[in-house]
Short mmCIF file of C-alpha atoms and ligand atoms in Angstrom, two decimals:
data_model
loop_
_atom_site.label_atom_id
_atom_site.label_comp_id
_atom_site.label_asym_id
_atom_site.label_seq_id
_atom_site.Cartn_x
_atom_site.Cartn_y
_atom_site.Cartn_z
CA MET L 8 3.58 1.59 25.50
CA GLN L 9 3.43 4.71 25.34
CA LYS L 10 1.75 6.92 22.76
CA ARG L 11 4.89 10.30 22.64
CA GLU L 12 5.51 13.32 20.06
CA ARG L 13 3.72 13.05 16.74
CA LEU L 14 6.48 12.59 13.95
CA TYR L 15 4.68 13.01 11.05
CA GLU L 16 1.13 13.32 9.38
CA GLY L 17 0.90 12.20 6.01
CA LYS L 18 -2.15 12.28 3.99
CA ALA L 19 -3.86 9.06 5.34
CA LYS L 20 -1.60 8.52 8.84
CA LYS L 21 -0.06 9.57 11.88
CA VAL L 22 2.98 8.80 12.92
CA TYR L 23 4.06 8.66 16.73
CA ALA L 24 6.93 8.40 18.24
CA THR L 25 6.66 6.06 21.76
CA ASP L 26 8.30 5.30 24.82
CA ASP L 27 10.63 2.38 22.97
CA ALA L 28 13.28 4.23 19.80
CA ARG L 29 12.38 0.75 17.95
CA PHE L 30 9.05 1.31 17.67
CA TYR L 31 6.44 3.59 16.43
CA ILE L 32 2.32 3.85 16.51
CA ILE L 33 0.82 4.60 13.28
CA GLU L 34 -3.47 6.49 13.05
CA TYR L 35 -5.47 5.39 10.11
CA LYS L 36 -7.21 8.32 8.94
CA ASP L 37 -10.49 8.60 7.08
CA ASP L 38 -9.16 11.34 5.14
CA ALA L 39 -9.11 10.81 0.93
CA THR L 40 -6.66 12.77 -1.20
CA ALA L 41 -6.27 12.15 -4.74
CA PHE L 42 -4.51 13.19 -7.71
CA ASN L 43 -1.69 14.34 -5.15
CA GLY L 44 -3.61 16.01 -2.61
CA GLU L 45 -5.48 18.07 -5.44
CA LYS L 46 -8.77 16.11 -4.62
CA LYS L 47 -10.04 15.69 -0.96
CA GLY L 48 -12.78 13.71 1.19
CA THR L 49 -13.23 11.61 3.74
CA ILE L 50 -14.59 7.69 3.36
CA ALA L 51 -16.19 6.79 7.24
CA GLY L 52 -14.35 4.33 8.66
CA LYS L 53 -11.34 3.70 6.19
CA GLY L 54 -9.07 4.03 8.57
CA VAL L 55 -10.16 0.99 10.36
CA VAL L 56 -10.54 -0.92 7.77
CA ASN L 57 -7.44 -0.17 6.07
CA ASN L 58 -5.61 -0.86 9.45
CA ARG L 59 -7.08 -3.45 10.26
CA MET L 60 -7.21 -5.32 6.51
CA SER L 61 -3.06 -4.12 6.22
CA ASN L 62 -2.49 -6.01 9.96
CA ILE L 63 -4.32 -9.59 8.21
CA LEU L 64 -1.94 -8.91 4.78
CA PHE L 65 1.17 -8.62 6.80
CA ARG L 66 0.37 -11.24 8.63
CA MET L 67 0.05 -13.56 6.09
CA LEU L 68 2.96 -11.97 4.34
CA GLU L 69 4.59 -12.57 7.86
CA ALA L 70 3.67 -16.23 7.39
CA ASN L 71 4.96 -16.68 4.09
CA GLY L 72 8.18 -15.39 5.00
CA VAL L 73 8.08 -11.60 4.30
CA GLU L 74 8.96 -9.38 6.71
CA THR L 75 6.99 -6.70 7.61
CA HIS L 76 6.71 -3.17 10.38
CA LEU L 77 4.10 -4.80 11.81
CA VAL L 78 4.71 -5.42 15.47
CA GLU L 79 0.96 -5.39 17.45
CA GLU L 80 -2.40 -3.94 16.61
CA LEU L 81 -3.60 -1.61 19.64
CA SER L 82 -7.14 -0.59 18.28
CA ASP L 83 -9.08 -0.54 15.61
CA ARG L 84 -6.67 2.51 13.83
CA GLU L 85 -3.58 2.81 15.60
CA THR L 86 -0.98 -0.41 15.17
CA VAL L 87 2.60 -1.00 16.71
CA VAL L 88 4.84 -1.01 14.07
CA LYS L 89 8.93 -1.38 13.45
CA ALA L 90 11.00 2.65 14.00
CA VAL L 91 11.82 1.88 10.62
CA GLU L 92 13.09 4.68 7.62
CA ILE L 93 11.53 4.43 4.71
CA VAL L 94 12.93 4.61 1.40
CA PRO L 95 11.17 7.35 -0.64
CA LEU L 96 10.22 4.81 -3.31
CA GLU L 97 6.45 4.09 -4.13
CA VAL L 98 6.48 0.72 -5.64
CA ILE L 99 4.30 -0.54 -7.43
CA VAL L 100 3.47 -3.75 -9.87
CA ARG L 101 0.99 -4.34 -12.19
CA ASN L 102 -0.88 -7.47 -13.08
CA VAL L 103 -3.42 -6.21 -14.90
CA ALA L 104 -3.61 -2.62 -17.58
CA ALA L 105 -5.26 0.23 -15.56
CA GLY L 106 -4.75 3.75 -14.40
CA SER L 107 -1.66 5.81 -15.23
CA PHE L 108 -0.41 2.62 -17.56
CA SER L 109 -3.44 2.30 -19.56
CA LYS L 110 -3.02 6.34 -20.39
CA ARG L 111 0.72 5.59 -21.08
CA PHE L 112 0.99 3.21 -23.26
CA GLY L 113 -2.99 3.78 -24.49
CA VAL L 114 -3.70 0.46 -23.31
CA GLU L 115 -6.94 -0.53 -22.33
CA GLU L 116 -7.99 -0.90 -18.37
CA GLY L 117 -8.49 -4.60 -18.06
CA ARG L 118 -5.85 -6.44 -20.23
CA GLU L 119 -4.00 -8.86 -19.07
CA LEU L 120 -0.18 -8.34 -18.68
CA GLU L 121 1.88 -10.48 -20.48
CA ALA L 122 3.96 -10.52 -17.19
CA PRO L 123 3.90 -8.75 -14.26
CA THR L 124 5.51 -5.07 -14.28
CA LEU L 125 7.60 -3.24 -11.31
CA GLU L 126 7.53 0.62 -12.01
CA TYR L 127 9.11 2.68 -9.08
CA CYS L 128 8.36 6.07 -8.26
CA LEU L 129 9.84 9.06 -6.14
CA LYS L 130 7.89 9.18 -3.24
CA ASP L 131 8.43 13.80 -3.52
CA ASP L 132 4.54 15.28 -3.31
CA ALA L 133 6.56 19.28 -4.21
CA LEU L 134 8.23 17.39 -7.52
CA GLY L 135 4.04 14.88 -8.22
CA ASP L 136 5.74 11.29 -7.08
CA PRO L 137 7.29 11.32 -10.74
CA MET L 138 8.44 8.02 -12.00
CA ILE L 139 12.24 7.19 -11.49
CA ASN L 140 13.83 4.15 -13.32
CA ASP L 141 17.18 1.78 -11.91
CA SER L 142 19.95 4.39 -12.76
CA GLN L 143 17.94 7.44 -11.57
CA ILE L 144 17.68 5.79 -8.28
CA LEU L 145 21.45 5.07 -7.93
CA ALA L 146 22.54 7.83 -9.63
CA LEU L 147 20.59 9.73 -6.96
CA GLY L 148 21.85 7.91 -3.67
CA VAL L 149 17.77 7.17 -2.95
CA ALA L 150 19.03 3.31 -2.43
CA THR L 151 21.43 1.27 -2.98
CA GLU L 152 22.48 -1.17 -5.87
CA GLU L 153 21.95 -4.47 -2.94
CA GLU L 154 18.86 -2.64 -1.88
CA LEU L 155 17.45 -1.88 -5.07
CA ARG L 156 18.09 -6.07 -6.43
CA THR L 157 16.04 -7.14 -2.62
CA MET L 158 13.16 -4.02 -3.27
CA GLY L 159 12.58 -5.76 -7.17
CA ALA L 160 12.44 -9.12 -5.57
CA LEU L 161 10.63 -8.58 -2.90
CA ALA L 162 8.17 -6.54 -5.16
CA LEU L 163 7.91 -9.79 -6.77
CA ARG L 164 7.62 -11.83 -4.67
CA ILE L 165 4.71 -9.83 -2.46
CA ASN L 166 2.67 -9.66 -5.41
CA GLY L 167 2.89 -13.97 -6.13
CA LEU L 168 1.50 -14.12 -2.80
CA LEU L 169 -1.26 -11.69 -2.91
CA LYS L 170 -2.64 -12.97 -5.73
CA ASP L 171 -3.35 -16.74 -4.86
CA TYR L 172 -4.78 -14.92 -1.73
CA PHE L 173 -7.28 -12.84 -3.21
CA SER L 174 -8.21 -15.39 -6.11
CA ARG L 175 -8.97 -17.52 -3.30
CA ILE L 176 -11.13 -14.57 -1.94
CA GLY L 177 -13.02 -14.04 -5.82
CA VAL L 178 -10.71 -10.99 -5.98
CA ARG L 179 -8.40 -10.10 -9.24
CA LEU L 180 -5.58 -7.50 -8.36
CA VAL L 181 -4.72 -5.36 -10.59
CA ASP L 182 -2.68 -3.96 -9.64
CA PHE L 183 -0.40 -2.50 -6.05
CA LYS L 184 1.86 0.19 -4.45
CA ILE L 185 3.86 -0.88 -1.79
CA GLU L 186 6.71 1.65 0.26
CA LEU L 187 9.18 -0.51 2.27
CA GLY L 188 11.88 0.53 4.71
CA ARG L 189 15.04 -0.17 6.57
CA TYR L 190 15.15 -2.00 10.21
CA GLU L 191 18.36 -2.81 11.69
CA GLY L 192 20.15 -3.00 8.54
CA ARG L 193 17.93 -4.94 6.38
CA ILE L 194 14.53 -3.99 3.93
CA VAL L 195 10.90 -4.78 5.57
CA LEU L 196 7.60 -4.22 3.81
CA ALA L 197 6.25 -1.06 5.97
CA ASP L 198 3.30 1.26 5.54
CA GLU L 199 -0.24 -0.13 4.66
CA ILE L 200 -1.92 -2.58 1.68
CA SER L 201 -5.04 -2.02 1.56
CA PRO L 202 -8.56 -0.57 -0.83
CA ASP L 203 -6.16 2.81 -1.05
CA THR L 204 -2.66 1.29 -2.36
CA CYS L 205 -4.08 -1.83 -4.24
CA ARG L 206 -6.74 -2.59 -7.44
CA PHE L 207 -8.99 -4.53 -6.06
CA TRP L 208 -12.02 -6.12 -8.95
CA ASP L 209 -14.34 -8.89 -8.44
CA ALA L 210 -12.79 -11.71 -10.02
CA GLU L 211 -16.01 -12.61 -11.85
CA THR L 212 -18.20 -9.22 -12.25
CA ASN L 213 -14.68 -6.82 -12.23
CA ARG L 214 -16.46 -4.59 -10.40
CA LYS L 215 -13.80 -2.17 -8.27
CA LEU L 216 -13.76 -2.39 -4.92
CA ASP L 217 -10.96 0.01 -3.93
CA LYS L 218 -10.31 3.50 -4.05
CA ASP L 219 -10.57 4.48 -7.72
CA ARG L 220 -14.42 4.44 -6.52
CA PHE L 221 -13.45 7.88 -4.78
CA ARG L 222 -11.10 9.09 -7.63
CA ARG L 223 -13.40 8.80 -10.63
CA ASP L 224 -16.25 9.72 -8.55
CA LEU L 225 -18.07 6.02 -8.94
CA GLY L 226 -20.26 6.31 -5.53
CA GLY L 227 -20.49 2.99 -2.98
CA VAL L 228 -17.03 4.21 -1.73
CA GLU L 229 -17.48 2.76 1.78
CA ASP L 230 -19.29 0.06 0.38
CA ALA L 231 -16.33 -0.98 -1.32
CA TYR L 232 -14.07 -0.79 1.75
CA ARG L 233 -16.61 -3.11 3.44
CA GLU L 234 -17.12 -5.65 1.10
CA MET L 235 -13.23 -5.94 1.16
CA PHE L 236 -12.64 -5.92 4.70
CA GLU L 237 -15.61 -8.58 4.71
CA ARG L 238 -13.90 -11.01 2.44
CA VAL L 239 -10.30 -11.04 4.07
CA SER L 240 -11.70 -11.65 7.54
CA ARG L 241 -13.72 -14.63 6.02
P1 TMP D 303 -1.39 4.67 -11.22
O1 TMP D 303 -1.91 3.46 -12.19
O2 TMP D 303 -2.31 5.78 -10.58
O3 TMP D 303 0.11 4.56 -11.42
O4 TMP D 303 -2.11 3.44 -9.59
C1 TMP D 303 -0.93 2.31 -9.67
C2 TMP D 303 -1.12 1.31 -8.21
O5 TMP D 303 -0.72 2.45 -7.33
C3 TMP D 303 -2.34 1.61 -7.74
O6 TMP D 303 -3.12 0.45 -7.45
C4 TMP D 303 -2.78 3.12 -6.97
C5 TMP D 303 -2.16 2.84 -5.91
N1 TMP D 303 -1.23 4.12 -5.68
C6 TMP D 303 -1.28 4.65 -4.55
O7 TMP D 303 -1.17 3.66 -3.25
N2 TMP D 303 -0.62 5.92 -3.88
C7 TMP D 303 -0.82 6.83 -4.98
O8 TMP D 303 -0.82 7.92 -4.47
C8 TMP D 303 -0.85 6.43 -6.69
C9 TMP D 303 -0.59 7.54 -7.44
C10 TMP D 303 -1.05 5.63 -7.23
#
């Protein structure tokens, strides 16, 4: 597989065309941003952890019947993926109150939710990724009714699989964000699942093992990423 022109550079990844129109190569960076790019930094080794952890999780999900964009890990930071068309939504699932949910509803962080929640944000940096509801998604033509149904069910199914997986390695899956793509008429899991896109708390101590350490200047950022990588690699 030959890497061709760069198609896109995001905050954490670059996307390249390849000599095969069915595939892209993504390359993970160590760059970290928060609060819609207002806060910037680097997390040494993050690109390697996110690439390899995401691929481990995607393989686990594939084994459980969830189609993902993963084709082949090429190197520490590079992966061949299906050339999906990203649906411009961040799909967020929560099991425990934290972050913007705690703030919006005045609920203390750490409260176990009585049922998982499903939220959508429109991926639009200029607008600060506003929250969007089902009828607004349909009204703007962001996704069809069928796609929306598929995405919602898939997100909750992925939550169940990830929750079980992480509980076996002593991690509480507080919440996460996924992105889905269209590929040959199907909705497939794309982007990444990593400490950048999930809240992971140690099951015994509730110690944060994710990007909140960077967002909130808690220190020990690299150690947290490394620790999560070690746990999923065991
Ligand atoms: P929130 O509580 O800030 O809304 O975040 C919910 C989850 O989504 C959390 O696991 C972090 C993840 N997330 C992203 O992956 N990208 C983002 O831009 C934001 C704001 C959150």
